[in-house]
Coordinates of C-alpha atoms in Angstrom, one line a residue:
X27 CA -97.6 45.9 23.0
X28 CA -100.5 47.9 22.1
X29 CA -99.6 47.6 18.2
X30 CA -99.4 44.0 18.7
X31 CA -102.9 44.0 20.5
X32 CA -104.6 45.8 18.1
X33 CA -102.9 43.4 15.3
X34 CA -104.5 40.0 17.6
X35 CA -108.5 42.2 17.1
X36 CA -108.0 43.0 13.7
X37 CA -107.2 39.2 13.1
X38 CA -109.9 38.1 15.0
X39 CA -112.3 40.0 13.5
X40 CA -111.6 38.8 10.1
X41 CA -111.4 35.0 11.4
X42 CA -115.3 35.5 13.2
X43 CA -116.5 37.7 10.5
X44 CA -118.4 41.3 11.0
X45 CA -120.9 41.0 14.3
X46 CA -123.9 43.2 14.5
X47 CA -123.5 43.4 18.4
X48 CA -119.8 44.4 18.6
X49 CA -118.0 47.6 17.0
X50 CA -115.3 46.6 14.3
X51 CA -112.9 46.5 16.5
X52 CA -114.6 43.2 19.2
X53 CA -116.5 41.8 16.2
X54 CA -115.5 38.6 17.2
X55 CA -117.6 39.0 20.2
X56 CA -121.1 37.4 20.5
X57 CA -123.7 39.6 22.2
X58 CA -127.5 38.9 22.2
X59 CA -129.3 40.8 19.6
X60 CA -129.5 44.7 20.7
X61 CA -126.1 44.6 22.6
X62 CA -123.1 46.4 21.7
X63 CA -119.7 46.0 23.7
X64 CA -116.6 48.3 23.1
X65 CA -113.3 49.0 24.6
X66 CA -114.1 51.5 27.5
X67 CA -110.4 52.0 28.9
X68 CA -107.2 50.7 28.4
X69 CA -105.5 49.5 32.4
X70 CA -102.5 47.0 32.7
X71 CA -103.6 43.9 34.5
X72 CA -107.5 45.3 34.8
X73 CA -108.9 43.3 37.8
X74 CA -111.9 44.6 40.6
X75 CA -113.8 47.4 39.1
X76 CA -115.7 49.9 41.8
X77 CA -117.5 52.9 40.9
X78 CA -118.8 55.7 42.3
X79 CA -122.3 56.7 43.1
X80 CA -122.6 59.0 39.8
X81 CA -120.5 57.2 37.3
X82 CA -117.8 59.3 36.7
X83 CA -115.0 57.8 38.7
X84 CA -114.0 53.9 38.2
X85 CA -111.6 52.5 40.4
X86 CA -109.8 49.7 38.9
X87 CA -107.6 47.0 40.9
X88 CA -104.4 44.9 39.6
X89 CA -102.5 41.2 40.8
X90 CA -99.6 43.7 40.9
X91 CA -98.9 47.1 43.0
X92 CA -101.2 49.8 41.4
X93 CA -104.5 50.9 41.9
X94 CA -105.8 53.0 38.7
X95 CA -108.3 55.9 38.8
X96 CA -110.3 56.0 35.4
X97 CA -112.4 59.3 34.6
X98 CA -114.7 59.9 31.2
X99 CA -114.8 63.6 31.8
X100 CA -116.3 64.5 28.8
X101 CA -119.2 61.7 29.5
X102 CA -119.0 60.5 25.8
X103 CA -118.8 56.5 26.5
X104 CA -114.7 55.9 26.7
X105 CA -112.2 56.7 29.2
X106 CA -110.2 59.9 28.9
X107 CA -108.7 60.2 32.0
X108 CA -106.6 56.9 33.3
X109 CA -104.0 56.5 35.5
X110 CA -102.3 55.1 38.5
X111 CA -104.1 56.1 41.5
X112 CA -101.8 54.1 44.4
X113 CA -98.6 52.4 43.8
X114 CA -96.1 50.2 46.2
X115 CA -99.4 48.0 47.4
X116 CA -99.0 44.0 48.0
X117 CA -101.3 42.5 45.4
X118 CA -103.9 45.0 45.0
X119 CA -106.7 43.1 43.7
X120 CA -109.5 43.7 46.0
X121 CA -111.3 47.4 46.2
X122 CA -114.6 48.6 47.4
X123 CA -116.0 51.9 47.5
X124 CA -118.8 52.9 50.3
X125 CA -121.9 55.3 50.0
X126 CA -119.4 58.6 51.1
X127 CA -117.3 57.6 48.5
X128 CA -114.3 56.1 50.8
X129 CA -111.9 53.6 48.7
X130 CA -111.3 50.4 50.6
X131 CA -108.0 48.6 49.5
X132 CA -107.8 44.8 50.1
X133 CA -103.8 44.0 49.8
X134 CA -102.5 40.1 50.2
X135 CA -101.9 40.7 54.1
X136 CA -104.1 43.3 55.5
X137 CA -107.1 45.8 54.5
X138 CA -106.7 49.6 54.8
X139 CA -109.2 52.7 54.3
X140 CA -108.4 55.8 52.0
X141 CA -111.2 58.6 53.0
X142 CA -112.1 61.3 50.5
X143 CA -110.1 63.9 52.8
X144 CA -107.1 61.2 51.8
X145 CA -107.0 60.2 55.3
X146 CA -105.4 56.2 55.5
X147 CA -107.1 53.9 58.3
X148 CA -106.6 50.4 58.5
X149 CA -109.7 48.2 58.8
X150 CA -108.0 44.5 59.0
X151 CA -104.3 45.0 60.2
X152 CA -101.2 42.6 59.1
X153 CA -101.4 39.4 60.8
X154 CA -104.8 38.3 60.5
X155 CA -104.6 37.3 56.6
X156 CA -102.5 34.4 55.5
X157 CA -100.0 36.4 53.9
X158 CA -99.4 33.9 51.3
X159 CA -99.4 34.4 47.5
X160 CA -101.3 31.3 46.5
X161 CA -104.8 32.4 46.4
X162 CA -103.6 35.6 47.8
X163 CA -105.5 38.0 45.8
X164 CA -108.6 39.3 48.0
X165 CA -112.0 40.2 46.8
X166 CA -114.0 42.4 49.1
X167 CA -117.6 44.4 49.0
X168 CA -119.9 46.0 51.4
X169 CA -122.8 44.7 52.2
X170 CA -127.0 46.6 51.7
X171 CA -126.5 46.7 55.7
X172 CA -122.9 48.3 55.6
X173 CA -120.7 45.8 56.7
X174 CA -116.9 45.1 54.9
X175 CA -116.9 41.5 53.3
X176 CA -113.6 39.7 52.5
X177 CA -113.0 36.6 50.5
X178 CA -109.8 34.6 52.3
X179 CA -109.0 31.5 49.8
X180 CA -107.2 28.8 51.1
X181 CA -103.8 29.2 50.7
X182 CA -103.0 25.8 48.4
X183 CA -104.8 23.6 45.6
X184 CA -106.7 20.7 48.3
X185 CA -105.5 21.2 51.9
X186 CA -106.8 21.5 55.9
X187 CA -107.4 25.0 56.7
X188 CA -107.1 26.8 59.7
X189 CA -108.0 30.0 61.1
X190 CA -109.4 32.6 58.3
X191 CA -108.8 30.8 55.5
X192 CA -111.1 29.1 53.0
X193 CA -113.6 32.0 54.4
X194 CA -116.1 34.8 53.7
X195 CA -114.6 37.1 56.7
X196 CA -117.4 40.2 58.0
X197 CA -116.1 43.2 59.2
X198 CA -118.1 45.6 61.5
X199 CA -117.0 49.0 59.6
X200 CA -118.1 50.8 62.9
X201 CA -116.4 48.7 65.7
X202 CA -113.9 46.6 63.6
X203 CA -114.5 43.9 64.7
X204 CA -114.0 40.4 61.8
X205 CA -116.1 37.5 62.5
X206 CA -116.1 34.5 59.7
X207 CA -119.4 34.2 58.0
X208 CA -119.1 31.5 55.5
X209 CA -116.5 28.9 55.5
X210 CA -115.4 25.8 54.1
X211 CA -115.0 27.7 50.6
X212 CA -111.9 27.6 48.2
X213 CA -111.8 30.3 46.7
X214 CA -114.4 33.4 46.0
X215 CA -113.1 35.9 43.9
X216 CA -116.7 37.3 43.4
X217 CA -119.8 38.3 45.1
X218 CA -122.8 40.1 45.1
X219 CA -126.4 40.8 47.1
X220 CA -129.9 39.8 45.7
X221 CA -130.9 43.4 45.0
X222 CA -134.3 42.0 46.6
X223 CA -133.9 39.1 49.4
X224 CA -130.5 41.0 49.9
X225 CA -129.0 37.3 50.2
X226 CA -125.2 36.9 49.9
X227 CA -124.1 35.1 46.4
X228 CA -121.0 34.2 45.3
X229 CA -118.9 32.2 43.0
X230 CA -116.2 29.3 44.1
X231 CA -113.9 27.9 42.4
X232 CA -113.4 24.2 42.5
X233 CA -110.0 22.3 43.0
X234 CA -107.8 21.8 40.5
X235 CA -105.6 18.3 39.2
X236 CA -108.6 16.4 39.2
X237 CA -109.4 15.5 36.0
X238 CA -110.8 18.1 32.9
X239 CA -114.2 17.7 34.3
X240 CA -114.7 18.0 37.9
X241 CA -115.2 19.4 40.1
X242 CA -117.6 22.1 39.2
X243 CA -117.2 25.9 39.5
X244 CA -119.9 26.9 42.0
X245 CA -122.3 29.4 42.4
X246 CA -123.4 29.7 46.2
X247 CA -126.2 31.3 48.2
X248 CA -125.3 32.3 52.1
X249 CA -128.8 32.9 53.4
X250 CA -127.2 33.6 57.0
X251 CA -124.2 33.5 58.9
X252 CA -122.1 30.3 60.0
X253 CA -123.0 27.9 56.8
X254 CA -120.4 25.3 55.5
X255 CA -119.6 24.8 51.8
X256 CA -117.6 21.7 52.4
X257 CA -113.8 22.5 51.4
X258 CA -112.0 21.1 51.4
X259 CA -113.7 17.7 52.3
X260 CA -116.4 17.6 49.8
X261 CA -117.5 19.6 46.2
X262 CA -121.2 19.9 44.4
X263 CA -123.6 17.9 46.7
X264 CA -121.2 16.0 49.5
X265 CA -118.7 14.6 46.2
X266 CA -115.4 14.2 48.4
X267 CA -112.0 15.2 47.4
X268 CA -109.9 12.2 47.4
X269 CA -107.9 13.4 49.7
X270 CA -110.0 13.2 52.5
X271 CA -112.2 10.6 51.4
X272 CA -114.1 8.7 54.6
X273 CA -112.4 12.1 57.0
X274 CA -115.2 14.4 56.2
X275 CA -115.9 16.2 59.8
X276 CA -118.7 18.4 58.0
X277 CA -122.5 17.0 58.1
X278 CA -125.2 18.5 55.2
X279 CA -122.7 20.9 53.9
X280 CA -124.8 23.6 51.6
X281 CA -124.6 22.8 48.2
X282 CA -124.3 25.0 45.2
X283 CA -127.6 26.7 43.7
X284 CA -125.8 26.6 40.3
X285 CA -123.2 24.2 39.0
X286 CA -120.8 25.9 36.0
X287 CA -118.6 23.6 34.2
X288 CA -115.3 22.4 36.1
X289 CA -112.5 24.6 35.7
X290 CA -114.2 27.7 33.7
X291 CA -112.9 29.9 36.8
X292 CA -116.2 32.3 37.6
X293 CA -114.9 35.4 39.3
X294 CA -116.5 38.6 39.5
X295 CA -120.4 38.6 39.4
X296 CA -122.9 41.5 39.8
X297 CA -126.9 42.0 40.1
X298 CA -128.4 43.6 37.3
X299 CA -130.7 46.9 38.6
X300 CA -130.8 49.1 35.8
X301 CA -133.1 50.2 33.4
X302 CA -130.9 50.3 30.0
X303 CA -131.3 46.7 29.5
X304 CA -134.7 44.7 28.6
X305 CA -136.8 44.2 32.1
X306 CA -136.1 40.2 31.8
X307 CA -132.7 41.1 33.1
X308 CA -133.8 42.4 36.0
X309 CA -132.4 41.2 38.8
X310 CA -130.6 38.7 37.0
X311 CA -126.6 38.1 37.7
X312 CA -124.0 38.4 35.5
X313 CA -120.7 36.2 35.8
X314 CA -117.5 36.6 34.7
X315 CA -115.2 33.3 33.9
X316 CA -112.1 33.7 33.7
X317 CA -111.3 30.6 31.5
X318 CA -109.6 27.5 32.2
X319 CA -105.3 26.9 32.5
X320 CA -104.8 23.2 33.1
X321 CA -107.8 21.5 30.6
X322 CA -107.1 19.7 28.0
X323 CA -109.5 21.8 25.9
X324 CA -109.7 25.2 27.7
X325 CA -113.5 26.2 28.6
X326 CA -114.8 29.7 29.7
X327 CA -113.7 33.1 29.0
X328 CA -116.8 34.3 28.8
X329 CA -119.5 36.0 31.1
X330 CA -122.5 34.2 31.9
X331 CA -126.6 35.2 32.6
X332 CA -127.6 33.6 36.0
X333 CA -131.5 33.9 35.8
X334 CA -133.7 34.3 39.1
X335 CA -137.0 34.2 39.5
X336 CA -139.2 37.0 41.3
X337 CA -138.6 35.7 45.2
X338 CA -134.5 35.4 44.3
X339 CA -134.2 31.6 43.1
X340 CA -131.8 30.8 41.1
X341 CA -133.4 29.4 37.6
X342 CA -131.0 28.9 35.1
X343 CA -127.8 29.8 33.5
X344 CA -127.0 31.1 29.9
X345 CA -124.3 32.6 27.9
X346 CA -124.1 35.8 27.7
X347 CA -121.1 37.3 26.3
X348 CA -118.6 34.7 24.4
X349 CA -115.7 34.4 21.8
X350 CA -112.7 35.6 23.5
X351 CA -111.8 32.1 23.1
X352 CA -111.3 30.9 19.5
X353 CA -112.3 27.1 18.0
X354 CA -108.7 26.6 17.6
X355 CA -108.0 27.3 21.4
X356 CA -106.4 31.1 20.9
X357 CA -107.5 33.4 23.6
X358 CA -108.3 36.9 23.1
X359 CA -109.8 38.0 26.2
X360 CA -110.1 36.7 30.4
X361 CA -112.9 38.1 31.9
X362 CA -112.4 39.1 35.8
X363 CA -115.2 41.9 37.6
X364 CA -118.4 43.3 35.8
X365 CA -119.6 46.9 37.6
X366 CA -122.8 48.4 36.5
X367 CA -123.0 51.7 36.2
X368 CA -125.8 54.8 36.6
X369 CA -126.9 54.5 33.2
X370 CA -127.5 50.6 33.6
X371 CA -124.3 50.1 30.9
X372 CA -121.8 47.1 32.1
X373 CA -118.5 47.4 32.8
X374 CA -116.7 44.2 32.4
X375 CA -112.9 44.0 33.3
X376 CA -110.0 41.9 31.0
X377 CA -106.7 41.3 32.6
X378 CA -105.5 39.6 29.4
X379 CA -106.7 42.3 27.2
X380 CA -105.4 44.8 29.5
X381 CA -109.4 46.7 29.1
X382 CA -112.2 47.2 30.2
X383 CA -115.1 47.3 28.2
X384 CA -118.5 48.8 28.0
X385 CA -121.9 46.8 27.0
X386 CA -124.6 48.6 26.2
X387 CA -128.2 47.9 24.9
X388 CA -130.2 49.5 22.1
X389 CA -133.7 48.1 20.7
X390 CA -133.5 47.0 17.3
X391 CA -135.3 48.7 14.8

């Protein structure tokens, strides 16, 4: 498998040519002048990427049963150290680490604690999640104010919800207590806090068998608790799905600060605070797509620059990071989670690929 991977860059570095921004082995990547991007760590399936305070432990989720622990012990920019941290989980996409360093594990049906002492607690207990594989695969973070966050997707393409799902879910970390504080949204598989209004953003994906161009990816803003972001009776700004044309119960549900095109599947998105990259980044979001599966022409596989402007309003959005998928529809690469680490370098996670990679930023001579 690796031979054959390594056979797919070499070929794709010859079809794109050499790229100043990537080493020879991406060069088919397209960076913006001064970035570089390399292969950080090779993990099967690399999904949700959490790391800790200093850097020097990356925790790295899968679709499957494993949890991987990644360590560059000899801090000289790749991974030395990986492998399987937890096995025999249910879907283990969704991870989270807290400011003591405790691993949170979000599996298909319930959410458990791992402390540093290796003690196991469980935060959200079987029975609450819909234990359902369709949209099954949790992302979770915690919040400037401490609180577990949960995405809950509804379990189906265009359907009535009930209960938790189609949700942002908040746990109280102290009392464990779950209250739902976002619904009406199909599917978040990212998310991420203004670093200054510390407003809740995150990405949704739109349904799908509707045609190659609608509806749109979203990018949403939850400015407080108990908003609706219309699933599944309407998309963009009050568009309904046609199956509930004329039975929308929702009134003024919020619409999406940015639109992405339909079907590019924007995942995992994170706040730039660092100082590696040039200070127009600052505070800007970065945004993984995961690329399309039913278009006729595929679109995304790329990771996108959301730009904000100095009170947290979203401007504008720009491409970042493409060429993992080809002119003649070939796919080399499906972005899922970006992490930032202490030195303001980018982790971005490839579950296609099976790496992660590293972007880093040097000014041109």
């Amino acid at each position: 498998m690796r031979i054959v991977q390594r056979l797919v860059y070499v070929v794709c570095a010859m079809f794109f040519g050499a790229s100043a921004h990537a080493n020879s082995e991406l060069s088919f990547l397209n960076l913006p002048e001064g970035f570089n991007i390399k292969v950080w760590a090779r993990v099967p399936g690399a999904r949700s990427l959490a790391a800790t305070p200093d850097g020097k432990t990356i925790y790295v989720s899968t679709r499957g049963d494993t949890v991987y622990r990644i360590q560059d012990k000899n801090n000289d920019g790749v991974a030395d150290d990986v492998r399987p941290f937890l096995t025999g989980l249910k879907v283990a996409n969704g991870i989270a680490l807290d400011a003591t360093g405790s691993l949170y594990i979000a599996e298909q049906h319930r959410i458990f604690k791992l402390s540093t002492n290796g003690e196991k607690s469980i935060i959200l207990p079987a029975g609450i999640l819909p234990d359902r594989r369709h949209h099954g695969w949790r992302y979770i973070g915690i919040s400037p104010a401490g609180d577990l966050f949960v995405s809950v997707g509804a379990p189906c393409n265009i359907c009535e919800v009930s209960g938790v799902e189609g949700t942002l879910l908040k746990i109280d970390l102290s009392s464990l207590d779950h209250t739902i504080f976002a619904a009406g949204v199909r599917n978040s598989v990212g998310f991420d806090w203004h670093p200054v209004t510390k407003e809740l953003f995150f990405t949704d994906n739109g349904g799908d068998n509707l045609g190659d161009d609608i509806p749109p990816d979203e990018l949403n803003r939850a400015q407080r608790k108990g908003l609706h972001f219309g699933y599944p009776f309407w998309y963009d700004n009050q568009k309904a799905y046609p199956q509930f044309r004329n039975k929308g119960s929702v009134k003024n549900p919020v619409p999406p600060v940015i639109k992405f095109q339909a079907h590019v599947a924007a995942l995992g998105m994170d706040f730039y605070t660092g100082s590696q990259f040039p200070d127009v980044y600052k505070n800007d979001a970065f945004v993984a797509q995961h690329g399309s599966w039913n278009r006729t022409e595929p679109v995304g596989y790329r990771v996108m620059r959301v730009q904000y402007d100095k009170t947290g309003q979203p401007l504008s959005k720009s491409v970042f990071i493409d060429g993992w998928l080809a002119t003649d529809g070939q796919v080399f690469g499906r972005p899922v989670d970006i992490e930032e680490l202490p030195d303001g370098s980018l982790l971005i996670s490839d579950d296609h690929a099976d790496v992660i990679y590293r972007v880093t930023y040097s000014a041109p001579n």
